[in-house]
């Protein structure tokens, strides 16, 4: 790629509706965005301006990324086509819509393609919730890279913009759990022209209009929420002040190179809630002054007094290079810490990371959408159903071609985006941001009415009014100035910030108005609930329990012990106990028998064997038997993943000394991960031999016995020693190896020769999803029937992508 002719400061945001529409707006909205030339001809199009390539089946619903981006661009007047789940074995499927006039937009889908394909144990999943029939194998591993390569083969001169969750979480050098190594930025490996991260509407609209105005793609370097490549010696970078953070800080104060950490505790103890409310300008940077260049030579005498900072809009932080972090876990943790400190759109600085002879330049995060902009995006002309291509012979999407992820969100309504919880194992904050972006009440009500009137199969039950977190609607900082300058990773950890408005009144008002609508019988809340916020509003808990719980409410305390909870940034179990008391009291007052279903994570960084033992004792004491068990899954760019890879805690200052930086206990190896999972499933007799051995080693033989308060008994029933998940259809049969397919006599493979797996044959095991009948093979007589479809756990990756993770 050629050097960029200019490198300008990111511009202020422009409203989504403030652009002059592209000329093609005269064609009007399409019933569905076209997936074939025949559909284009029916619309009167001779070509597409933009073609979106996605790893998901095309569902025209605002919970699916390709639909949101496609409809947003359509509203700007552009002709948008969709290539969904193309056969990636050649470039031909990428030519079906012809050559796009402006660019290809590429996304792996609503989920990271590797998490979608592999379990936490690195076993291949048998299904894909975003594919018709739920069958796996419809997208390649690292789909962003493969799709980009094929698009370049098809039309080498067309600009390519990558985005979505997969590209967003791989925008810098990142630890890859599946290869157990640090990989380069996906922008480097894909050779795309631009990367869009986070909420992409604002960035993609500006990119589209600038390309339509015939601006070369290499000149688009000033859009927030984007990343691009440039040469390290590009002279246009001279207008920027570079903070060198390519190494960990040394002990003591070093002011010649300003600390990239610059935490709120260090710089603003006197400010409210540790939030900076002002910006100090560096001397010599007043209007008309020349730019500052960095001084790398140490000064003889360290200066005293306040640290002077240049304007953030002209400051870039240099992270350790890829070549450094790939072989130095300490530097990797340091880079991860710096990146997470620069995620607030109000004060984030640009980041740059060297990859060989070029830099990956990451502009500050996008400005969150305003409420009118959110309404604009969600009020667009969605068909709210899968594309007709996926209909079965009866024209229905209910049979063998049913898309499980659509079925789950079919009768749900998304009311907000973002999460300020900051859970270290979760990527919502890194992708959607920590500032809550809420729709107006009127917009939500309009969508419920449209769903009631237009969506086939609606019975009066709204399955969810929520988002990434059910009860963060219209909750945020009391002060816009403090919010714009805050650098805290969480607004609710270690306690709820005093500057956080915790009122649930707007949400209560919406609930009441929604359930009063004609034709609406019941509104359930299926999104994750942040219970430490809920207890701040007893009226909300009463409203929720009385009207919006369908017998069970799933929440996720994740653990009971302080060690792992501090690494997760989750509240203590005492908060759960308080919420449980309020929940049970409200259920009793409503005359209902309702139950809390808590979710927990095994093998999270910072979890000792004793922690898991104590959690198992707590589960036994409280009468819980976990069937769906989640093992920690290191997703790219998450803070907990940096802990897993480096053994350091990026929530605190990183140094090379174990005395001045915190070392984290990492659960590695299959045996120890199995042990932690076994503690969660203490009631499974197959786990008892392993647990007995562990308890004896830990000196806790007192927990082995046949009494009421013992964890496991002394006797051992006859078992085959295997583990069968609650999701039986997605489990490997006993004795079958997943690495080499062996013949099974009961499947008619009795000739002794190895055989490749047939379509529908299950060779993997995953415990986070309930069973689903995907129609791949008929049930045999005498076998246990599968659970009904549509009962996907909110703890599953497939469910998590539309924002259904319990809190």
PDB file of C-alpha atoms in Angstrom, residues 61 63 384 407-416 439 444 447-448 451 458 460-471 507 510-511 514 520 522-529 540 544 548-549 553-554 794 799-800 802-806:
ATOM      1  CA  UNK A  61     -33.357  -7.746  11.592  1.00  0.00           C
ATOM      2  CA  UNK A  63     -29.949  -7.695  15.853  1.00  0.00           C
ATOM      3  CA  UNK A 384     -37.580  -8.645  10.487  1.00  0.00           C
ATOM      4  CA  UNK A 407     -35.458 -17.819  16.319  1.00  0.00           C
ATOM      5  CA  UNK A 408     -33.950 -16.650  19.599  1.00  0.00           C
ATOM      6  CA  UNK A 409     -34.303 -12.909  18.882  1.00  0.00           C
ATOM      7  CA  UNK A 410     -37.356 -13.129  16.624  1.00  0.00           C
ATOM      8  CA  UNK A 411     -39.714 -11.561  19.159  1.00  0.00           C
ATOM      9  CA  UNK A 412     -37.183  -9.501  21.101  1.00  0.00           C
ATOM     10  CA  UNK A 413     -36.452  -5.778  21.010  1.00  0.00           C
ATOM     11  CA  UNK A 414     -33.059  -4.177  21.580  1.00  0.00           C
ATOM     12  CA  UNK A 415     -33.415  -1.024  23.679  1.00  0.00           C
ATOM     13  CA  UNK A 416     -29.776   0.018  24.192  1.00  0.00           C
ATOM     14  CA  UNK A 439     -33.277   4.447  22.176  1.00  0.00           C
ATOM     15  CA  UNK A 444     -39.120   0.959  21.294  1.00  0.00           C
ATOM     16  CA  UNK A 447     -40.976  -1.626  17.157  1.00  0.00           C
ATOM     17  CA  UNK A 448     -43.124  -3.719  19.501  1.00  0.00           C
ATOM     18  CA  UNK A 451     -43.548  -6.823  15.526  1.00  0.00           C
ATOM     19  CA  UNK A 458     -46.294 -13.586  17.172  1.00  0.00           C
ATOM     20  CA  UNK A 460     -48.388 -11.845  22.277  1.00  0.00           C
ATOM     21  CA  UNK A 461     -45.164 -12.831  24.081  1.00  0.00           C
ATOM     22  CA  UNK A 462     -42.205 -10.441  23.785  1.00  0.00           C
ATOM     23  CA  UNK A 463     -39.186 -12.611  24.572  1.00  0.00           C
ATOM     24  CA  UNK A 464     -36.922  -9.756  25.639  1.00  0.00           C
ATOM     25  CA  UNK A 465     -36.664  -6.001  26.080  1.00  0.00           C
ATOM     26  CA  UNK A 466     -32.968  -5.555  26.629  1.00  0.00           C
ATOM     27  CA  UNK A 467     -29.499  -5.509  25.147  1.00  0.00           C
ATOM     28  CA  UNK A 468     -26.007  -6.318  26.404  1.00  0.00           C
ATOM     29  CA  UNK A 469     -27.396  -5.604  29.887  1.00  0.00           C
ATOM     30  CA  UNK A 470     -31.112  -5.529  30.624  1.00  0.00           C
ATOM     31  CA  UNK A 471     -31.122  -2.755  33.211  1.00  0.00           C
ATOM     32  CA  UNK A 507     -37.034   1.548  32.285  1.00  0.00           C
ATOM     33  CA  UNK A 510     -41.196   1.698  29.421  1.00  0.00           C
ATOM     34  CA  UNK A 511     -42.085  -1.723  30.856  1.00  0.00           C
ATOM     35  CA  UNK A 514     -45.136  -1.814  26.674  1.00  0.00           C
ATOM     36  CA  UNK A 520     -49.203  -7.928  24.156  1.00  0.00           C
ATOM     37  CA  UNK A 522     -46.405 -10.917  28.390  1.00  0.00           C
ATOM     38  CA  UNK A 523     -43.027  -9.218  28.224  1.00  0.00           C
ATOM     39  CA  UNK A 524     -40.097 -11.293  29.435  1.00  0.00           C
ATOM     40  CA  UNK A 525     -36.618 -10.033  30.228  1.00  0.00           C
ATOM     41  CA  UNK A 526     -34.104 -12.427  28.701  1.00  0.00           C
ATOM     42  CA  UNK A 527     -31.008 -10.217  28.631  1.00  0.00           C
ATOM     43  CA  UNK A 528     -28.411 -10.324  31.344  1.00  0.00           C
ATOM     44  CA  UNK A 529     -29.336  -8.460  34.517  1.00  0.00           C
ATOM     45  CA  UNK A 540     -37.477  -2.070  39.666  1.00  0.00           C
ATOM     46  CA  UNK A 544     -39.370  -7.145  37.200  1.00  0.00           C
ATOM     47  CA  UNK A 548     -41.434  -9.930  33.632  1.00  0.00           C
ATOM     48  CA  UNK A 549     -40.005 -13.216  34.948  1.00  0.00           C
ATOM     49  CA  UNK A 553     -34.308 -15.591  36.047  1.00  0.00           C
ATOM     50  CA  UNK A 554     -30.736 -16.255  34.973  1.00  0.00           C
ATOM     51  CA  UNK A 794     -27.784 -17.017  27.463  1.00  0.00           C
ATOM     52  CA  UNK A 799     -26.702 -16.365  22.349  1.00  0.00           C
ATOM     53  CA  UNK A 800     -24.134 -13.919  23.594  1.00  0.00           C
ATOM     54  CA  UNK A 802     -27.106 -10.581  20.184  1.00  0.00           C
ATOM     55  CA  UNK A 803     -26.505  -9.501  23.788  1.00  0.00           C
ATOM     56  CA  UNK A 804     -28.003 -12.202  25.990  1.00  0.00           C
ATOM     57  CA  UNK A 805     -25.279 -12.856  28.557  1.00  0.00           C
ATOM     58  CA  UNK A 806     -26.525 -13.003  32.172  1.00  0.00           C
TER      59      UNK A 806
END
